[in-house]
Coordinates of C-alpha atoms in Angstrom, one line a residue:
Chain A
M1 CA -33.4 -12.0 -18.1
V2 CA -35.4 -12.9 -21.2
L3 CA -38.7 -12.4 -19.3
F4 CA -37.9 -9.2 -17.5
V5 CA -35.4 -7.4 -19.8
L6 CA -35.5 -8.7 -23.4
L7 CA -39.3 -9.2 -23.7
P8 CA -40.4 -5.8 -22.4
N9 CA -37.8 -4.0 -24.5
L10 CA -38.8 -5.9 -27.6
L11 CA -42.4 -4.8 -26.9
V12 CA -41.4 -1.2 -26.6
I13 CA -39.4 -1.4 -29.8
A14 CA -42.3 -3.0 -31.6
T15 CA -44.8 -0.5 -30.2
S16 CA -42.8 2.4 -31.3
F17 CA -43.3 1.5 -34.9
L18 CA -47.0 1.1 -34.7
S19 CA -49.8 3.6 -34.8
R20 CA -52.0 5.1 -32.2
D21 CA -55.5 4.0 -31.5
D22 CA -57.9 5.8 -29.2
V23 CA -59.7 2.7 -28.0
H24 CA -57.1 -0.1 -28.0
F25 CA -54.0 2.2 -27.5
I26 CA -52.3 0.5 -30.5
R27 CA -53.3 0.0 -34.1
W28 CA -51.5 -2.7 -36.0
Q29 CA -50.2 -0.4 -38.7
V30 CA -46.5 0.1 -39.2
T31 CA -45.3 3.7 -39.4
L32 CA -42.3 5.9 -38.8
R33 CA -44.5 8.8 -37.9
N34 CA -43.6 8.5 -34.2
Y35 CA -39.9 9.0 -34.9
L36 CA -40.5 12.0 -37.2
R37 CA -42.4 13.7 -34.4
L38 CA -39.2 13.6 -32.3
L39 CA -37.7 16.1 -34.7
D40 CA -40.5 18.6 -33.8
P41 CA -38.7 21.7 -32.4
D42 CA -41.0 21.7 -29.3
Y43 CA -39.9 18.2 -28.3
A44 CA -36.3 18.9 -29.3
A45 CA -36.3 21.9 -27.0
V46 CA -37.7 19.7 -24.1
F47 CA -35.0 17.1 -24.7
M48 CA -32.2 19.7 -24.7
H49 CA -33.5 21.3 -21.6
S50 CA -33.9 18.0 -19.9
F51 CA -30.3 16.9 -20.8
Y52 CA -29.1 20.3 -19.6
M53 CA -30.8 19.8 -16.2
G54 CA -29.5 16.3 -16.0
L55 CA -26.0 17.4 -16.8
V56 CA -26.0 20.2 -14.2
T57 CA -27.4 17.7 -11.6
T58 CA -24.7 15.2 -12.4
I59 CA -21.9 17.8 -12.3
L60 CA -23.1 19.2 -9.0
C61 CA -23.5 15.7 -7.5
L62 CA -20.0 14.9 -8.6
V63 CA -18.7 18.2 -7.1
I64 CA -20.4 17.5 -3.8
G65 CA -20.0 13.7 -3.8
Y66 CA -16.4 13.4 -4.7
P67 CA -14.8 15.2 -1.8
F68 CA -17.5 13.8 0.5
S69 CA -16.7 10.2 -0.5
Y70 CA -13.0 10.8 -0.1
L71 CA -13.4 12.2 3.4
L72 CA -15.8 9.4 4.3
S73 CA -13.3 6.8 3.2
R74 CA -10.5 8.5 5.3
M75 CA -12.6 8.5 8.5
K76 CA -11.7 6.4 11.5
P77 CA -12.9 2.8 11.0
G78 CA -15.1 3.2 14.1
L79 CA -16.9 6.2 12.7
K80 CA -17.4 5.0 9.1
P81 CA -20.5 2.8 9.6
Y82 CA -22.4 5.6 11.3
L83 CA -21.6 8.2 8.6
F84 CA -22.3 5.7 5.9
F85 CA -25.6 4.9 7.6
L86 CA -26.5 8.6 7.3
V87 CA -26.0 8.4 3.5
I88 CA -28.3 5.4 3.3
V89 CA -31.1 6.6 5.6
P90 CA -32.9 8.7 3.0
F91 CA -33.6 5.4 1.0
W92 CA -35.9 4.4 3.8
T93 CA -38.4 7.1 2.7
N94 CA -40.0 6.9 -0.7
S95 CA -38.4 9.5 -2.9
L96 CA -41.9 10.9 -4.0
V97 CA -42.6 11.6 -0.3
R98 CA -39.3 13.4 0.0
T99 CA -40.0 15.4 -3.1
Y100 CA -43.2 16.6 -1.6
A101 CA -41.4 17.4 1.7
M102 CA -39.0 19.5 -0.3
K103 CA -41.9 21.3 -1.9
L104 CA -43.2 22.2 1.6
L105 CA -39.7 23.5 2.5
I106 CA -39.2 25.8 -0.5
S107 CA -42.7 26.9 -1.2
T108 CA -43.7 30.6 -0.9
N109 CA -44.9 30.1 2.7
G110 CA -42.4 27.3 3.3
L111 CA -40.0 26.9 6.1
V112 CA -37.0 28.3 4.3
N113 CA -38.7 31.5 3.3
Q114 CA -40.2 32.0 6.8
A115 CA -36.8 31.5 8.3
L116 CA -35.2 34.0 6.0
L117 CA -38.0 36.5 6.6
G118 CA -37.7 35.9 10.3
L119 CA -34.0 36.6 10.2
G120 CA -34.7 39.7 8.3
W121 CA -32.4 38.7 5.4
I122 CA -35.1 39.1 2.9
D123 CA -38.2 41.4 2.7
E124 CA -40.5 39.3 0.7
P125 CA -40.6 35.5 0.0
L126 CA -38.2 34.2 -2.6
R127 CA -39.7 32.3 -5.5
M128 CA -38.0 29.0 -5.3
L129 CA -40.7 26.5 -6.2
Y130 CA -41.4 25.9 -9.9
T131 CA -38.0 27.0 -11.0
E132 CA -35.3 25.2 -12.8
G133 CA -33.2 25.4 -9.7
A134 CA -35.9 23.7 -7.7
V135 CA -35.9 20.7 -10.1
I136 CA -32.1 20.5 -10.0
A137 CA -32.0 20.8 -6.2
G138 CA -34.7 18.0 -6.0
L139 CA -32.8 15.8 -8.3
I140 CA -29.5 16.3 -6.4
Y141 CA -31.3 15.6 -3.1
I142 CA -32.6 12.3 -4.4
L143 CA -29.7 11.2 -6.6
L144 CA -26.6 12.2 -4.5
P145 CA -26.3 8.9 -2.7
F146 CA -26.1 7.2 -6.1
M147 CA -23.0 9.3 -6.8
I148 CA -21.5 8.7 -3.3
L149 CA -21.9 5.0 -3.2
P150 CA -19.7 4.0 -6.2
L151 CA -17.2 6.8 -5.4
Y152 CA -17.0 5.6 -1.8
A153 CA -16.4 2.1 -2.9
I154 CA -13.6 3.1 -5.2
F155 CA -12.0 5.4 -2.6
E156 CA -12.0 2.5 -0.2
Q157 CA -10.0 0.5 -2.7
L158 CA -7.6 3.3 -3.3
R159 CA -4.3 2.1 -1.9
G160 CA -2.6 4.4 0.5
D161 CA 0.9 3.2 -0.5
L162 CA 0.3 4.6 -4.0
L163 CA -0.3 8.0 -2.6
E164 CA 2.8 7.7 -0.4
A165 CA 4.8 6.5 -3.5
S166 CA 3.6 9.5 -5.4
S167 CA 4.7 11.9 -2.7
D168 CA 7.9 10.0 -2.2
L169 CA 8.7 10.5 -5.9
G170 CA 8.4 14.2 -5.5
A171 CA 4.8 14.9 -6.6
N172 CA 2.9 17.6 -4.7
T173 CA -0.7 17.2 -3.6
R174 CA -2.1 18.6 -6.9
Q175 CA 0.1 16.3 -9.0
T176 CA -0.8 13.3 -7.0
F177 CA -4.5 14.1 -7.3
L178 CA -4.3 14.6 -11.1
R179 CA -2.0 11.8 -12.0
V180 CA -2.9 9.1 -9.4
V181 CA -6.1 9.7 -7.5
L182 CA -8.2 11.0 -10.4
P183 CA -7.3 8.2 -12.9
L184 CA -7.7 5.5 -10.4
T185 CA -11.1 6.7 -9.2
M186 CA -12.3 7.3 -12.8
P187 CA -14.3 4.0 -12.9
G188 CA -16.2 5.3 -9.8
I189 CA -16.7 8.7 -11.4
I190 CA -18.1 7.1 -14.6
A191 CA -20.3 4.7 -12.6
G192 CA -21.6 7.5 -10.4
C193 CA -22.3 9.9 -13.3
L194 CA -24.2 7.3 -15.2
L195 CA -26.2 6.3 -12.0
V196 CA -27.1 10.0 -11.6
F197 CA -27.5 11.2 -15.1
L198 CA -29.7 8.4 -16.4
P199 CA -32.4 8.6 -13.7
A200 CA -32.1 12.4 -13.7
V201 CA -33.5 12.9 -17.1
G202 CA -36.3 10.4 -16.3
M203 CA -37.5 11.4 -12.9
F204 CA -40.8 12.9 -14.1
Y205 CA -42.4 13.3 -10.6
V206 CA -39.6 15.6 -9.4
A207 CA -40.2 17.9 -12.4
D208 CA -44.0 17.5 -11.8
V209 CA -43.9 18.5 -8.2
L210 CA -41.1 21.0 -8.1
G211 CA -40.7 22.2 -11.7
G212 CA -44.1 23.4 -12.9
A213 CA -44.9 23.5 -16.7
K214 CA -41.6 24.9 -18.0
N215 CA -39.1 22.5 -16.5
L216 CA -40.0 19.2 -18.1
L217 CA -37.7 16.2 -18.2
I218 CA -37.8 13.5 -20.9
G219 CA -39.4 11.3 -18.3
N220 CA -42.3 13.7 -18.2
V221 CA -42.8 13.5 -22.0
I222 CA -42.8 9.7 -21.8
K223 CA -45.1 9.6 -18.9
N224 CA -47.5 12.1 -20.5
Q225 CA -47.7 10.1 -23.7
F226 CA -48.5 6.9 -21.9
L227 CA -50.8 8.1 -19.2
D228 CA -52.3 11.4 -20.3
A229 CA -52.2 11.6 -24.1
R230 CA -52.7 7.9 -24.4
D231 CA -50.2 7.8 -27.3
W232 CA -48.3 4.6 -26.5
P233 CA -46.4 4.4 -29.8
F234 CA -45.0 7.9 -29.5
G235 CA -44.2 7.3 -25.8
A236 CA -42.4 4.1 -26.8
A237 CA -40.5 6.0 -29.5
V238 CA -39.4 8.7 -27.0
S239 CA -38.2 6.1 -24.5
L240 CA -36.3 4.3 -27.2
F241 CA -34.8 7.5 -28.3
L242 CA -33.7 8.1 -24.7
T243 CA -32.2 4.6 -24.4
L244 CA -30.3 5.1 -27.7
A245 CA -29.0 8.5 -26.6
M246 CA -27.8 6.9 -23.4
G247 CA -26.1 4.0 -25.2
L248 CA -24.4 6.5 -27.4
L249 CA -23.2 8.5 -24.4
L250 CA -21.9 5.4 -22.8
Y251 CA -20.0 4.4 -25.9
A252 CA -18.5 7.8 -26.3
Y253 CA -17.4 7.7 -22.7
Y254 CA -15.7 4.3 -23.0
A255 CA -14.1 5.3 -26.3
S256 CA -12.6 8.4 -24.9
V257 CA -11.3 6.6 -21.8
K258 CA -9.7 4.0 -24.1
L259 CA -8.2 6.8 -26.3
I260 CA -6.7 8.5 -23.2
R261 CA -5.1 5.2 -22.2
R262 CA -3.7 4.6 -25.7
S263 CA -2.2 8.1 -25.9
D264 CA -0.5 7.4 -22.6
T265 CA 1.1 4.3 -24.1
H266 CA 2.2 6.2 -27.1
A267 CA 3.8 8.9 -25.0
A268 CA 5.7 6.1 -23.3
L269 CA 6.9 4.7 -26.5
A270 CA 8.1 8.0 -27.9
Chain B
M1 CA 35.0 -0.2 2.3
S2 CA 33.0 2.9 1.3
M3 CA 32.6 3.6 5.0
S4 CA 36.2 3.9 5.9
Q5 CA 36.9 6.2 2.9
D6 CA 34.1 8.6 3.7
R7 CA 32.8 8.8 7.2
K8 CA 30.6 11.8 6.5
K9 CA 27.3 11.6 8.2
I10 CA 24.4 11.7 5.8
I11 CA 21.5 11.2 8.2
E12 CA 21.4 12.0 11.9
F13 CA 18.6 11.2 14.3
N14 CA 18.9 13.3 17.4
G15 CA 16.6 12.2 20.2
I16 CA 13.9 11.0 17.8
S17 CA 10.8 9.4 19.5
K18 CA 7.5 8.3 18.1
S19 CA 4.3 7.0 19.6
F20 CA 1.1 5.8 17.9
G21 CA -1.7 6.5 20.3
N22 CA -0.6 5.3 23.7
K23 CA 1.9 2.9 22.3
Q24 CA 5.5 4.2 22.2
V25 CA 7.2 2.7 19.2
L26 CA 10.5 4.5 19.5
P27 CA 11.8 5.8 22.8
P28 CA 14.2 8.8 22.3
L29 CA 16.9 7.5 20.0
D30 CA 20.1 8.6 18.3
L31 CA 21.3 7.1 15.1
D32 CA 24.0 8.2 12.5
I33 CA 24.0 6.9 9.0
Y34 CA 27.1 7.5 6.9
N35 CA 27.4 8.5 3.3
G36 CA 27.6 5.6 0.9
E37 CA 27.1 2.8 3.4
F38 CA 24.7 -0.1 3.2
L39 CA 22.9 0.1 6.6
T40 CA 20.4 -2.6 7.6
L41 CA 17.8 -2.2 10.3
L42 CA 17.3 -5.7 11.6
G43 CA 14.7 -6.8 14.2
P44 CA 11.5 -8.8 14.8
S45 CA 8.3 -7.3 13.5
G46 CA 7.1 -4.4 15.7
C47 CA 10.6 -3.4 16.7
G48 CA 10.3 0.0 15.1
K49 CA 12.6 -0.5 12.1
T50 CA 10.0 0.4 9.6
T51 CA 9.0 3.5 11.6
I52 CA 12.6 4.6 11.4
L53 CA 12.5 4.2 7.6
R54 CA 9.2 6.1 7.4
L55 CA 10.6 8.9 9.5
I56 CA 13.5 9.3 7.1
G57 CA 11.1 9.2 4.1
G58 CA 8.9 11.8 5.7
F59 CA 5.7 9.6 6.0
E60 CA 5.8 10.0 9.8
K61 CA 6.7 13.0 11.9
P62 CA 8.6 12.4 15.1
D63 CA 7.1 13.4 18.5
T64 CA 10.4 14.7 19.6
G65 CA 13.9 15.3 18.2
R66 CA 15.4 16.3 14.9
I67 CA 16.3 14.5 11.7
L68 CA 19.3 16.0 9.8
L69 CA 19.9 15.1 6.2
E70 CA 23.4 16.3 5.1
G71 CA 23.3 18.7 8.0
N72 CA 19.9 20.2 7.1
D73 CA 17.0 19.9 9.4
V74 CA 14.3 17.9 7.5
T75 CA 12.2 16.9 10.5
R76 CA 9.1 18.8 9.2
L77 CA 9.7 18.4 5.5
P78 CA 7.0 16.5 3.5
P79 CA 8.2 13.4 1.6
N80 CA 8.1 15.2 -1.8
E81 CA 10.7 17.7 -0.6
R82 CA 13.2 15.2 0.6
P83 CA 16.1 13.9 -1.6
V84 CA 15.4 10.3 -0.6
N85 CA 13.3 7.7 -2.3
T86 CA 11.7 4.5 -1.1
V87 CA 11.3 1.0 -2.4
F88 CA 8.0 -0.1 -0.8
Q89 CA 7.4 -3.5 0.6
S90 CA 4.3 -3.7 -1.6
Y91 CA 6.2 -2.1 -4.5
A92 CA 3.3 0.4 -4.8
L93 CA 3.6 0.5 -8.6
F94 CA 0.9 2.7 -10.2
P95 CA -1.4 0.1 -11.8
H96 CA -2.7 2.5 -14.5
M97 CA 0.7 3.3 -15.9
T98 CA 3.2 1.4 -18.0
V99 CA 6.6 0.4 -16.6
F100 CA 8.1 3.3 -18.4
E101 CA 5.5 5.8 -17.0
N102 CA 6.0 4.4 -13.5
V103 CA 9.8 5.0 -13.7
A104 CA 9.3 8.4 -15.3
Y105 CA 6.8 9.5 -12.7
G106 CA 9.3 11.1 -10.3
L107 CA 11.1 12.9 -13.2
R108 CA 7.8 14.2 -14.6
A109 CA 6.8 15.5 -11.2
E110 CA 10.0 17.5 -11.3
R111 CA 9.2 18.7 -14.8
V112 CA 12.4 17.3 -16.3
A113 CA 12.6 17.8 -20.1
T114 CA 11.2 15.0 -22.2
D115 CA 14.5 14.0 -23.8
D116 CA 16.1 13.9 -20.4
V117 CA 13.2 11.8 -19.0
N118 CA 13.6 9.3 -21.9
R119 CA 17.3 9.0 -21.5
R120 CA 17.3 8.6 -17.7
V121 CA 14.4 6.1 -17.7
S122 CA 16.0 4.0 -20.3
R123 CA 19.2 4.0 -18.3
A124 CA 17.3 3.0 -15.1
L125 CA 15.5 0.2 -17.0
E126 CA 18.8 -1.0 -18.4
M127 CA 20.2 -1.2 -15.0
V128 CA 17.4 -3.5 -13.8
Q129 CA 17.3 -5.3 -17.2
L130 CA 13.8 -4.5 -18.0
V131 CA 14.2 -2.4 -21.2
E132 CA 12.0 -4.7 -23.3
F133 CA 9.2 -4.5 -20.7
A134 CA 8.9 -0.7 -20.9
T135 CA 5.4 -0.7 -22.4
R136 CA 4.0 -3.4 -20.1
M137 CA 1.5 -2.7 -17.4
P138 CA 2.6 -3.7 -13.8
D139 CA 0.0 -6.5 -13.6
Q140 CA 1.6 -8.1 -16.6
L141 CA 4.9 -8.6 -14.7
S142 CA 6.1 -11.3 -12.3
G143 CA 6.8 -10.4 -8.7
G144 CA 10.5 -10.2 -9.3
Q145 CA 10.1 -7.9 -12.3
Q146 CA 7.7 -5.6 -10.4
Q147 CA 10.3 -5.5 -7.7
R148 CA 12.9 -4.3 -10.2
V149 CA 10.6 -1.7 -11.6
A150 CA 10.1 -0.4 -8.0
I151 CA 13.9 -0.1 -7.6
A152 CA 14.3 1.6 -11.0
R153 CA 11.6 4.1 -10.2
A154 CA 13.2 4.9 -6.8
V155 CA 16.8 5.3 -8.1
V156 CA 16.0 7.1 -11.4
K157 CA 16.0 10.5 -9.5
G158 CA 19.4 9.9 -8.1
P159 CA 18.4 10.2 -4.4
R160 CA 20.9 10.9 -1.7
V161 CA 19.5 7.9 0.2
L162 CA 17.5 4.9 -0.9
L163 CA 15.1 3.4 1.6
L164 CA 14.2 -0.2 1.2
D165 CA 11.3 -1.6 3.3
E166 CA 11.6 -5.4 3.3
P167 CA 11.8 -5.3 -0.5
L168 CA 12.6 -8.9 -0.9
S169 CA 10.2 -10.5 1.5
A170 CA 7.6 -11.3 -1.2
L171 CA 10.1 -13.1 -3.5
D172 CA 10.9 -16.8 -3.4
F173 CA 14.2 -18.1 -2.1
K174 CA 16.2 -18.3 -5.3
L175 CA 15.0 -14.9 -6.6
R176 CA 15.7 -13.4 -3.2
K177 CA 19.3 -14.5 -3.3
Q178 CA 19.7 -13.2 -6.8
M179 CA 18.2 -9.8 -5.9
Q180 CA 20.4 -9.6 -2.8
I181 CA 23.5 -9.8 -5.1
E182 CA 21.9 -7.3 -7.6
L183 CA 21.1 -4.8 -4.9
K184 CA 24.6 -4.9 -3.6
R185 CA 25.9 -4.4 -7.1
M186 CA 23.6 -1.4 -7.7
Q187 CA 24.6 0.1 -4.4
R188 CA 28.3 -0.1 -5.4
E189 CA 27.6 1.3 -8.8
L190 CA 25.3 4.1 -7.8
G191 CA 27.3 5.0 -4.7
I192 CA 24.0 5.8 -2.9
T193 CA 23.5 5.3 0.8
F194 CA 21.1 2.3 1.2
V195 CA 18.9 2.0 4.3
F196 CA 17.5 -1.5 4.3
V197 CA 14.8 -2.9 6.6
T198 CA 14.5 -6.6 7.1
H199 CA 13.7 -9.3 9.7
D200 CA 15.8 -11.8 7.9
Q201 CA 19.2 -12.0 9.7
E202 CA 20.9 -13.8 6.8
E203 CA 19.9 -11.1 4.4
A204 CA 21.2 -8.5 6.8
L205 CA 24.5 -10.2 7.4
S206 CA 25.2 -10.9 3.7
M207 CA 24.4 -7.4 2.3
S208 CA 25.2 -4.8 4.9
D209 CA 28.2 -2.7 5.8
R210 CA 26.6 -2.1 9.1
V211 CA 23.7 -3.8 10.9
V212 CA 21.5 -2.1 13.5
V213 CA 19.8 -4.8 15.6
M214 CA 16.6 -3.5 17.2
R215 CA 14.2 -4.6 19.8
E216 CA 11.1 -2.8 21.0
G217 CA 12.2 0.5 19.6
R218 CA 15.6 0.3 21.1
I219 CA 18.9 -0.2 19.4
E220 CA 20.5 -3.3 20.9
Q221 CA 23.7 -3.2 18.8
I222 CA 25.2 -1.5 15.8
G223 CA 28.2 -3.0 14.1
S224 CA 29.6 -4.8 11.1
P225 CA 27.9 -8.1 10.2
R226 CA 30.9 -9.9 11.7
D227 CA 30.7 -8.0 14.9
I228 CA 27.1 -8.7 15.3
Y229 CA 27.5 -12.4 14.6
E230 CA 30.7 -13.1 16.4
A231 CA 30.5 -10.6 19.3
P232 CA 26.9 -10.1 20.1
V233 CA 26.5 -7.7 23.0
N234 CA 23.6 -9.6 24.6
I235 CA 21.7 -12.8 24.3
F236 CA 18.9 -11.2 22.3
V237 CA 21.2 -10.1 19.5
A238 CA 23.0 -13.5 19.7
R239 CA 19.8 -15.4 19.3
F240 CA 18.4 -13.1 16.6
V241 CA 21.3 -13.3 14.2
G242 CA 21.4 -17.0 14.1
E243 CA 21.4 -20.3 16.1
I244 CA 23.3 -20.1 19.3
N245 CA 24.2 -22.3 22.2
V246 CA 24.1 -20.7 25.7
L247 CA 25.9 -22.3 28.6
D248 CA 25.7 -21.0 32.2
A249 CA 28.9 -20.6 34.1
S250 CA 30.4 -18.9 37.1
V251 CA 33.8 -17.2 37.3
R252 CA 36.2 -19.0 39.6
Q253 CA 39.4 -17.2 39.1
L254 CA 40.7 -14.3 36.9
L255 CA 44.0 -15.1 35.3
D256 CA 44.7 -11.9 33.5
D257 CA 42.9 -9.2 31.5
R258 CA 41.3 -11.7 29.2
K259 CA 41.8 -15.2 30.6
L260 CA 39.7 -16.6 33.4
I261 CA 38.8 -19.9 34.8
A262 CA 35.1 -20.7 35.2
D263 CA 32.9 -23.6 36.4
V264 CA 30.8 -24.9 33.5
E265 CA 28.5 -27.8 33.6
G266 CA 30.5 -29.4 36.4
K267 CA 33.9 -28.8 34.9
S268 CA 36.5 -26.1 35.3
L269 CA 37.6 -24.5 32.0
E270 CA 39.9 -21.7 30.9
L271 CA 38.0 -19.2 28.9
I272 CA 38.8 -16.0 27.0
S273 CA 36.8 -12.9 27.3
H274 CA 37.0 -10.7 24.2
K275 CA 35.0 -7.8 25.6
G276 CA 34.4 -6.7 29.1
R277 CA 35.8 -7.6 32.5
F278 CA 34.3 -10.0 35.0
A279 CA 34.6 -10.4 38.7
E280 CA 35.2 -13.6 40.6
N281 CA 32.1 -15.5 41.4
Q282 CA 30.1 -13.6 38.8
A283 CA 27.5 -15.6 36.9
I284 CA 28.1 -15.5 33.2
H285 CA 26.8 -16.9 29.9
I286 CA 29.0 -18.7 27.4
L287 CA 27.7 -18.1 23.9
L288 CA 28.7 -20.6 21.2
R289 CA 27.7 -20.8 17.5
P290 CA 26.8 -24.3 16.3
E291 CA 29.5 -24.2 13.7
D292 CA 32.2 -23.6 16.4
M293 CA 31.2 -26.8 18.2
R294 CA 33.3 -30.0 17.9
L295 CA 32.1 -33.5 18.4
L296 CA 34.7 -35.9 19.9
P297 CA 34.6 -39.6 20.5
E298 CA 33.4 -40.8 23.9
S299 CA 36.9 -41.9 24.8
S300 CA 38.2 -38.3 24.6
E301 CA 39.3 -36.5 27.7
Q302 CA 38.1 -33.1 26.5
G303 CA 34.6 -31.7 26.4
F304 CA 31.3 -32.6 28.0
P305 CA 29.8 -36.1 27.7
G306 CA 26.4 -36.5 26.1
Q307 CA 24.3 -38.4 23.6
I308 CA 23.3 -37.5 20.0
I309 CA 19.5 -37.2 20.0
E310 CA 18.9 -35.7 16.6
R311 CA 20.8 -35.5 13.3
N312 CA 19.8 -33.2 10.4
Y313 CA 21.4 -33.4 7.0
K314 CA 21.7 -29.8 5.6
G315 CA 23.6 -30.4 2.4
M316 CA 26.7 -28.5 3.2
T317 CA 26.6 -29.3 6.9
L318 CA 25.4 -31.9 9.3
E319 CA 23.5 -30.7 12.3
S320 CA 23.5 -32.7 15.5
L321 CA 21.5 -32.0 18.7
I322 CA 23.4 -33.4 21.7
R323 CA 21.9 -33.8 25.1
L324 CA 24.6 -33.5 27.8
D325 CA 24.5 -35.7 30.8
T326 CA 23.6 -32.6 32.8
G327 CA 20.4 -32.3 30.7
R328 CA 21.4 -29.3 28.6
E329 CA 21.0 -29.5 24.9
L330 CA 23.5 -28.2 22.4
L331 CA 23.4 -27.8 18.7
A332 CA 26.5 -28.6 16.6
S333 CA 26.8 -27.9 12.9
E334 CA 29.8 -29.5 11.2
F335 CA 31.0 -29.1 7.6
F336 CA 31.6 -32.3 5.8
D337 CA 35.2 -33.4 5.8
E338 CA 35.9 -36.5 3.9
E339 CA 39.2 -37.0 5.6
S340 CA 37.9 -37.0 9.1
P341 CA 37.1 -40.5 10.2
D342 CA 35.5 -39.1 13.4
F343 CA 32.9 -37.3 11.5
D344 CA 30.1 -39.8 11.2
Y345 CA 28.5 -40.3 14.6
R346 CA 25.3 -42.2 14.7
L347 CA 22.0 -41.1 16.2
G348 CA 22.0 -42.2 19.8
E349 CA 25.8 -42.6 20.0
R350 CA 27.5 -41.2 23.0
V351 CA 30.0 -38.4 22.3
R352 CA 31.8 -35.6 23.9
V353 CA 31.1 -32.0 22.9
S354 CA 33.8 -29.3 22.9
W355 CA 34.5 -26.1 20.9
V356 CA 37.3 -24.4 19.3
P357 CA 39.2 -22.8 22.3
G358 CA 38.9 -19.0 22.3
W359 CA 35.8 -18.8 20.0
E360 CA 33.4 -18.4 22.9
T361 CA 31.7 -15.2 23.7
L362 CA 31.2 -14.4 27.4
L363 CA 28.4 -12.2 28.6
P364 CA 27.3 -11.4 32.2
N365 CA 24.3 -13.4 33.3
E366 CA 21.7 -10.7 33.9
T367 CA 18.8 -12.9 35.0
P368 CA 18.4 -12.5 38.8
N369 CA 18.4 -16.2 39.5
P370 CA 20.7 -18.1 37.2
V371 CA 19.2 -21.4 36.1

């Protein structure tokens, strides 16, 4: 833990307060300049756009993954391993390769456009590549299993007798969902959202391959600073900012969950 | 008591059958349940008793037949539209809700006004003596307390019928006894029909107005606990509701409607048939409860000679296993009686075994080749 978690993080934190050097990457001169640069409207806009794309990706993954996981968990025991296998299969191919495969599919002369043209549904190729939608679709494609896995795990734990009890006590399907299924699967929802959102804003190669110049993720900014602009201290500052923002989000999430619980108890006391 | 006052049917099963896959759990079956009674479905696991409960609750749909509740056909009605509630074997308390919220759940689902919810939940918690636990989470309660929450949650809506699926099976002996008494009390106070499922014959006998003994989806006997225990209709029922001794005999002569003379273990005895008529030379079983058996000194003229091969002290009673000279083994259970000098037979001592005349139950021997 110390070697692989603490030490690298300390190095990043230290680096973020140092100055840039063209030859040695880092000059031993303490400064806050890197953090002030974060306030630059250009960067702020990139961050906002990145968060927005991450959020859309997460929500869509949840919307697709939640019913999918539910159905998967209700399948016949004999069928489950095979369906589950299908969820896992994509992991066997590197996600970068899959991203390029997706590029081939949706490019101007790609399979999708040719199929649509062939069917006569469109007259000229759709521009799908290098759009915001392409990035989001790519992110969903790669990250959906990370939503499904924790949700599936929690649906597997969901006790059938609780659903029967709810129905027995007069609750209809909607009430049972809102008052029993949703609260009891909330840990899976939170875990899935974090597992999708955190990588989503960092997956620079998806934005690189599918997004073009306009649809940058925070990951692109970090990667550019380290590899292209050779500004390690600023790159470190950006990644630290990302880490802190995530931490804040996590905290807000847990705080709100706690609050919901407490208000329930209060209602009970009243 | 409640039964004789009000013989109105509350639930009727008409030709209900149910299969899971290829396995038929219930062959077509009729069953009437009366308003206000405590009815117990008793049988070994897999006999279909839980399926009957789930059919009433609406968790299963029958393959054939109709279920009437107060005369209305509810066969296809989902559980949430039936005026019945269930106490689940697993309790099925919502783990993310307090005791109060668990009990309030059914009322909230019905959008009962908040004041009303508070009042009714409080009353239900009072009944199960859990008022001070209202704000606890289920995992902070003992098994017995969880059980009582499950009961409060099920009765708070005032169901027409309360279904209880082996609700006491997870409790230890003492708590189970206590809950049996409490359930009986609640049933009297609430006046609700209870349909109780158990495989514990003692529980069934001590709590019920009527007991339905089941085997492999079929109803073997329906009757009062006393009927079931003292006049079982077949050997399965006799064996299932307690220890029983079975003797083989053959009818020699019919004396009148009830009395007959039969050959038993090499002796001729006069027996009384409480139910059913027999023919001369018919093979029959004589059923005897251990507590109806009597041990006599060897010098006695009555009874069958044998030897005590086991003695078990049971607190209230003393159980003896006697091997008759003919090889058959009989169990006798005697209450302590300080004044009886004959009581204390030693292990290995030779005795004679008899029973209280007239307390035998006679059944036709249905096995093709009597042993």
